[in-house]
Coordinates of C-alpha atoms in Angstrom, one line a residue:
M1 CA 52.0 -75.6 -37.4
R2 CA 50.3 -73.4 -35.0
S3 CA 49.0 -70.1 -36.6
R4 CA 50.4 -66.8 -35.2
I5 CA 48.7 -63.6 -34.8
E6 CA 51.0 -62.4 -37.5
D7 CA 49.5 -64.9 -39.8
V8 CA 45.9 -63.7 -39.1
A9 CA 47.0 -60.0 -39.4
A10 CA 48.3 -60.8 -43.2
V11 CA 45.3 -62.8 -44.2
A12 CA 42.8 -60.0 -42.9
G13 CA 45.2 -57.3 -44.4
V14 CA 45.5 -55.3 -41.1
S15 CA 48.2 -54.5 -38.4
I16 CA 48.9 -56.9 -35.6
K17 CA 47.5 -54.2 -33.2
T18 CA 44.1 -54.2 -35.0
V19 CA 44.0 -58.1 -34.6
S20 CA 44.8 -57.7 -31.0
R21 CA 42.1 -55.0 -30.5
V22 CA 39.6 -57.1 -32.1
L23 CA 40.4 -60.3 -30.2
N24 CA 40.4 -58.2 -26.9
H25 CA 36.9 -56.9 -27.9
E26 CA 38.0 -53.2 -27.7
P27 CA 36.1 -50.3 -28.9
N28 CA 36.7 -48.0 -32.1
V29 CA 37.2 -50.8 -34.4
R30 CA 35.1 -50.6 -37.7
E31 CA 32.7 -53.5 -38.0
Q32 CA 33.8 -54.3 -41.6
T33 CA 37.3 -54.4 -40.1
R34 CA 36.2 -56.7 -37.0
E35 CA 34.5 -59.2 -39.4
R36 CA 37.5 -59.6 -41.7
V37 CA 39.7 -60.1 -38.8
L38 CA 37.2 -62.7 -37.1
A39 CA 36.7 -64.6 -40.7
A40 CA 40.7 -64.8 -40.8
V41 CA 40.8 -66.2 -37.2
A42 CA 38.3 -68.8 -38.2
R43 CA 39.9 -69.8 -41.5
L44 CA 43.3 -70.3 -39.6
G45 CA 42.0 -71.9 -36.6
Y46 CA 44.0 -69.3 -34.4
K47 CA 43.8 -69.4 -30.7
P48 CA 45.4 -66.6 -28.6
N49 CA 48.1 -67.1 -26.6
L50 CA 46.8 -66.0 -23.0
S51 CA 50.6 -65.8 -21.7
A52 CA 51.6 -63.2 -24.4
R53 CA 48.4 -61.4 -24.2
S54 CA 49.0 -61.0 -20.4
L55 CA 52.5 -59.8 -20.8
A56 CA 51.6 -57.3 -23.3
G57 CA 48.6 -56.0 -21.6
Q58 CA 49.5 -56.2 -17.9
R59 CA 46.5 -58.5 -17.5
S60 CA 46.2 -62.2 -16.5
Y61 CA 43.2 -62.6 -18.8
A62 CA 41.7 -64.8 -16.0
L63 CA 38.7 -64.4 -13.8
A64 CA 38.2 -66.0 -10.3
L65 CA 35.3 -67.5 -8.8
V66 CA 35.3 -66.6 -5.2
Y67 CA 32.9 -68.8 -3.0
N68 CA 32.1 -70.4 0.1
N69 CA 29.0 -72.3 -0.4
P70 CA 28.2 -75.8 0.7
S71 CA 25.9 -76.3 -2.2
R72 CA 27.8 -78.3 -5.0
N73 CA 25.0 -78.2 -7.2
Y74 CA 24.7 -74.7 -7.1
L75 CA 28.5 -73.9 -7.4
M76 CA 28.7 -76.5 -10.4
E77 CA 26.1 -74.5 -12.2
I78 CA 27.5 -71.1 -11.8
Q79 CA 31.0 -72.7 -12.9
S80 CA 29.5 -74.0 -15.9
G81 CA 28.0 -70.5 -17.1
M82 CA 31.3 -68.9 -16.2
L83 CA 33.2 -71.2 -18.2
E84 CA 31.0 -70.4 -21.2
A85 CA 31.3 -66.8 -20.8
C86 CA 35.3 -67.0 -20.1
H87 CA 35.6 -69.2 -23.3
A88 CA 33.8 -66.9 -25.5
Q89 CA 36.0 -64.0 -24.3
H90 CA 39.3 -66.0 -24.1
Y91 CA 39.7 -65.8 -20.4
N92 CA 40.7 -68.5 -18.0
L93 CA 38.7 -69.4 -14.9
I94 CA 40.3 -69.9 -11.3
L95 CA 38.5 -71.2 -8.7
G96 CA 39.1 -69.5 -5.5
P97 CA 37.6 -71.1 -2.0
V98 CA 37.6 -68.4 0.7
G99 CA 37.3 -69.7 4.4
T100 CA 35.1 -67.7 6.9
G101 CA 36.2 -65.5 10.0
R102 CA 39.9 -65.4 10.2
R103 CA 40.6 -67.3 7.2
T104 CA 38.7 -64.8 4.8
Q105 CA 41.2 -62.2 4.2
P106 CA 44.3 -64.5 4.1
D107 CA 42.7 -66.6 1.6
L108 CA 41.8 -63.6 -0.5
A109 CA 45.2 -62.3 -0.3
A110 CA 46.7 -65.7 -1.3
L111 CA 44.5 -65.9 -4.4
F112 CA 45.7 -62.5 -5.8
E113 CA 49.3 -63.1 -5.0
N114 CA 49.6 -66.3 -6.5
S115 CA 47.2 -66.1 -9.4
R116 CA 46.6 -62.5 -10.1
P117 CA 43.0 -62.7 -11.7
D118 CA 42.0 -59.6 -13.2
G119 CA 38.6 -59.6 -11.5
V120 CA 36.3 -61.8 -9.5
V121 CA 32.8 -63.2 -9.3
L122 CA 31.2 -63.5 -5.9
I123 CA 28.3 -65.7 -5.0
P124 CA 26.4 -66.0 -1.9
P125 CA 27.0 -65.5 1.2
L126 CA 30.6 -63.8 0.0
T127 CA 28.6 -61.5 -2.1
D128 CA 27.3 -59.7 1.1
D129 CA 30.5 -60.3 3.2
E130 CA 31.7 -57.0 4.4
V131 CA 35.5 -58.5 4.8
V132 CA 35.4 -59.7 1.4
L133 CA 33.6 -56.5 -0.3
S134 CA 36.0 -54.4 1.8
Y135 CA 39.2 -56.1 0.4
L136 CA 38.3 -56.0 -3.1
E137 CA 37.5 -52.3 -2.9
E138 CA 40.7 -51.3 -1.0
Q139 CA 42.7 -53.2 -3.5
D140 CA 40.5 -51.6 -6.3
I141 CA 39.9 -55.0 -7.7
P142 CA 36.9 -55.5 -10.0
F143 CA 34.3 -57.7 -9.2
A144 CA 30.6 -58.7 -10.1
C145 CA 27.8 -60.1 -7.6
I146 CA 25.4 -62.8 -8.0
A147 CA 22.3 -62.3 -5.9
P148 CA 23.7 -59.4 -3.6
R149 CA 21.5 -58.4 -0.7
H150 CA 22.2 -54.7 -1.7
P151 CA 22.4 -54.5 -5.4
E152 CA 22.6 -50.8 -5.7
G153 CA 25.7 -49.5 -7.1
R154 CA 27.0 -53.1 -7.9
I155 CA 27.3 -55.1 -11.2
G156 CA 26.3 -58.4 -11.7
V157 CA 23.0 -60.6 -11.6
R158 CA 19.9 -61.0 -9.5
M159 CA 16.3 -62.5 -9.4
D160 CA 13.3 -61.5 -7.6
E161 CA 13.2 -64.7 -5.1
T162 CA 10.6 -63.4 -2.9
T163 CA 8.0 -63.0 -5.5
A164 CA 9.1 -66.5 -6.8
V165 CA 8.4 -68.0 -3.4
V166 CA 5.2 -66.3 -2.8
E167 CA 4.0 -68.1 -6.2
L168 CA 5.3 -71.4 -5.2
I169 CA 3.6 -71.3 -1.5
G170 CA 0.6 -70.1 -3.5
H171 CA 0.6 -73.4 -5.5
L172 CA 0.7 -75.5 -2.3
V173 CA -2.1 -73.4 -0.8
A174 CA -4.4 -74.0 -3.9
Q175 CA -4.0 -77.6 -3.6
G176 CA -5.4 -77.4 0.2
H177 CA -2.1 -77.3 2.5
R178 CA -2.4 -75.3 5.4
R179 CA 0.3 -76.5 7.6
I180 CA 3.4 -75.9 5.4
G181 CA 6.9 -76.3 6.8
H182 CA 9.9 -74.4 5.7
I183 CA 13.7 -75.3 5.9
K184 CA 15.6 -71.9 5.8
G185 CA 19.0 -71.2 4.6
P186 CA 21.8 -69.9 6.8
R187 CA 21.2 -66.4 8.4
A188 CA 24.0 -64.6 6.5
H189 CA 22.7 -65.6 3.0
G190 CA 20.5 -63.1 1.3
A191 CA 18.5 -65.8 -0.4
C192 CA 17.5 -67.0 3.3
Q193 CA 15.8 -63.8 4.2
W194 CA 14.3 -63.4 0.7
R195 CA 12.8 -66.7 0.4
H196 CA 11.6 -66.8 4.0
A197 CA 10.0 -63.5 3.4
G198 CA 8.2 -64.9 0.5
Y199 CA 7.0 -67.7 2.7
R200 CA 5.5 -65.5 5.1
Q201 CA 4.1 -63.2 2.4
A202 CA 2.3 -66.0 0.8
L203 CA 0.8 -67.2 4.1
R204 CA -0.5 -63.8 5.0
E205 CA -2.0 -63.5 1.5
A206 CA -3.7 -66.9 2.1
G207 CA -5.0 -66.1 5.8
I208 CA -2.7 -68.7 7.3
A209 CA -1.2 -67.7 10.6
Y210 CA 2.4 -67.8 10.8
D211 CA 3.7 -70.7 13.0
P212 CA 7.5 -70.5 14.0
E213 CA 7.3 -74.3 15.1
L214 CA 7.0 -74.8 11.3
V215 CA 10.3 -72.9 10.4
V216 CA 13.7 -74.7 11.1
S217 CA 17.2 -73.6 9.7
G218 CA 19.5 -75.3 7.5
Q219 CA 22.7 -74.6 5.9
F220 CA 21.8 -75.0 2.2
S221 CA 23.5 -78.7 2.4
F222 CA 22.0 -82.2 2.2
E223 CA 23.0 -83.0 5.7
S224 CA 21.4 -79.9 7.3
G225 CA 18.1 -80.7 5.3
V226 CA 18.1 -84.4 6.9
D227 CA 18.3 -82.7 10.5
A228 CA 15.6 -80.1 9.6
A229 CA 13.3 -82.6 8.0
N230 CA 13.4 -84.9 11.2
T231 CA 12.5 -81.8 13.4
L232 CA 9.9 -81.1 11.4
L233 CA 8.3 -84.6 10.9
D234 CA 8.6 -85.1 14.8
L235 CA 6.2 -82.6 15.7
D236 CA 2.8 -83.5 17.3
D237 CA 1.0 -81.9 14.2
P238 CA 3.5 -82.3 11.4
P239 CA 3.4 -80.2 8.1
T240 CA 1.7 -81.7 5.1
A241 CA 4.0 -80.0 2.7
I242 CA 7.5 -78.7 3.2
F243 CA 9.3 -76.0 1.2
A244 CA 13.0 -76.4 1.5
A245 CA 14.9 -73.1 0.5
N246 CA 17.2 -75.0 -2.1
D247 CA 16.9 -78.3 -4.0
D248 CA 19.7 -80.0 -1.9
M249 CA 17.8 -79.8 1.4
A250 CA 14.4 -80.7 -0.6
A251 CA 16.2 -84.0 -1.5
A252 CA 17.2 -84.8 2.0
V253 CA 13.4 -84.4 2.9
Y254 CA 12.9 -87.2 0.4
R255 CA 15.5 -89.3 2.3
V256 CA 13.8 -88.6 5.6
A257 CA 10.3 -89.2 4.5
G258 CA 11.3 -92.6 2.8
E259 CA 13.0 -93.8 6.0
R260 CA 9.6 -93.0 7.9
G261 CA 7.8 -94.9 5.4
L262 CA 6.2 -91.8 4.0
R263 CA 5.5 -91.5 0.3
V264 CA 6.1 -88.4 -1.6
P265 CA 3.7 -86.6 -2.7
R266 CA 0.8 -89.2 -1.3
D267 CA 2.0 -88.5 2.2
L268 CA 4.0 -85.3 2.2
S269 CA 4.4 -82.8 -0.5
V270 CA 7.9 -81.3 -1.1
C271 CA 9.2 -78.5 -3.1
G272 CA 12.7 -76.7 -3.2
F273 CA 14.2 -73.8 -5.0
D274 CA 16.9 -73.4 -7.7
D275 CA 16.1 -76.2 -10.3
T276 CA 19.6 -77.7 -10.1
P277 CA 20.1 -81.0 -11.8
I278 CA 19.1 -83.2 -8.6
A279 CA 15.6 -81.6 -8.9
G280 CA 15.0 -83.8 -12.2
H281 CA 17.1 -86.7 -11.1
I282 CA 15.0 -87.6 -7.9
Y283 CA 11.9 -89.5 -8.2
P284 CA 9.1 -88.2 -8.0
A285 CA 10.6 -85.2 -9.9
L286 CA 10.8 -82.0 -7.6
T287 CA 8.5 -79.1 -7.9
T288 CA 10.8 -76.1 -7.5
V289 CA 11.7 -72.6 -8.8
R290 CA 13.7 -72.4 -11.7
Q291 CA 16.6 -69.9 -11.0
P292 CA 18.6 -70.0 -14.3
T293 CA 21.7 -70.4 -12.3
A294 CA 24.3 -71.2 -15.1
H295 CA 22.7 -68.4 -17.1
M296 CA 23.4 -65.9 -14.1
G297 CA 27.0 -67.1 -14.0
R298 CA 27.4 -66.3 -17.6
L299 CA 25.7 -62.9 -17.4
A300 CA 27.6 -61.9 -14.3
T301 CA 31.0 -62.9 -16.1
E302 CA 29.8 -60.8 -19.0
Q303 CA 29.3 -57.8 -17.1
L304 CA 32.7 -58.1 -15.0
I305 CA 34.6 -58.5 -18.4
E306 CA 32.6 -55.3 -19.8
H307 CA 33.5 -53.5 -16.6
I308 CA 37.2 -54.4 -16.7
R309 CA 37.6 -53.2 -20.2
A310 CA 35.7 -49.8 -19.4
E311 CA 35.2 -48.9 -15.8
T312 CA 31.8 -47.0 -16.5
A313 CA 30.4 -50.3 -18.2
G314 CA 28.5 -53.3 -16.5
R315 CA 25.4 -53.0 -14.9
M316 CA 23.0 -55.2 -12.4
I317 CA 20.8 -57.6 -14.5
T318 CA 17.4 -58.8 -13.1
V319 CA 16.5 -62.2 -14.7
E320 CA 13.2 -64.2 -14.7
H321 CA 12.1 -67.0 -12.6
A322 CA 9.6 -69.9 -13.1
V323 CA 7.6 -72.1 -10.9
L324 CA 8.0 -75.8 -12.1
D325 CA 4.9 -77.9 -11.0
R326 CA 6.3 -81.4 -11.2
E327 CA 5.3 -84.4 -9.3
S328 CA 6.2 -83.9 -5.7
T329 CA 3.3 -82.0 -4.7
A330 CA -0.4 -82.9 -4.2
A331 CA -3.5 -82.3 -2.4
P332 CA -3.0 -83.2 1.4
R333 CA -4.4 -86.7 2.5
R334 CA -7.2 -86.4 5.3
R335 CA -5.9 -87.2 8.9

C-alpha cells in the first residue's frame, strides 16, 4: 500500500502539520525534527500527493517554463535543469509556449486560466518582453528571469556574455585571424546585443577595424544560420573564421562550408556559443563558450521557489563561463 502522510508523522513522532512544513521547506522547524521527518519519508518511500497539497495550501505546486525561443537545444537544456529542481522540491513543470505580437497576452492568460502555475521562469527573448513582464506584475504572479537585459530588481540567473565573447574572439585573433565574420541573434534578444558587443570589443582591443559587411543577422535557428553563412561566404573577400552567436547557427556554418567543399578548420574556422549537446556531436567538435544552461535553469527555479515561499527571498545569480578550445578553429590558410 502507498504510504500516507499520517504514516510518516507516526514514524517520526510528530504532527501531520509538522510533516507538511518539512516537505514544503518552510522555516522554523528544528533541524533535528526535520532530519527525523526526512528519515521517515525515506524509510517509508513516501511521495507527497500534489493534488492534496494544492487543495490544502491554495497552490498548484506547479511552475511554468514560458518560452518563445527557436533553439530547441537551448530550450531542452533549460527544461532539464528546471525538472531537476522541481523534482527535488516536489513541484510539477508545465511548458508554456507563448506567441509574439497579438498572441502574447492571450497565450499567457490561457496558461494561467487552464493550469494555474504558482510562478513562471522566463527565458530570452520573453525575459525582456514588456507585454509579458507587465502582465505578470499586474497579476502579481511570481517569476524568475534567465539572462535578462536589465537584471536590476529581478531574481533569476545571468552570465557575463560580453566578456565571454571577448575571450573567444581573442582566441581567434591569437591564431592569426583578421577577417572574422559574426552571425548575430535576433535584435530583441539581450544575448544578441551582449555577444555583438563582445565581438566589437575584441576587435577593437586587437586593433582590427570593424567591418559591417562581416556581420549578418540570424534568428538563433539552424535555418537562419544557413542563410547567414551563405551571405558571409559569398563575399568577394570572405572571412577566414565565423563566430555564430549560438551553437545551432554554428552547426549551420558547417553545413554550408561542406556544401562548398570547404573543410573546418583547414579552410574555415568556426565557433559558437552555449555548449549545447550539438557542439560535441558534430565533427570536428565545436569551439564554443560553455554557458551552463541546465544549471541556470535549475538555479532560476530554486530562486523562484524561494521567492514563492517568502516574498523577500530570491536573488539574481551570476554564473561563470568557460571558453572551450576544441577542434573547429586553427590558424588561417594563406590565400
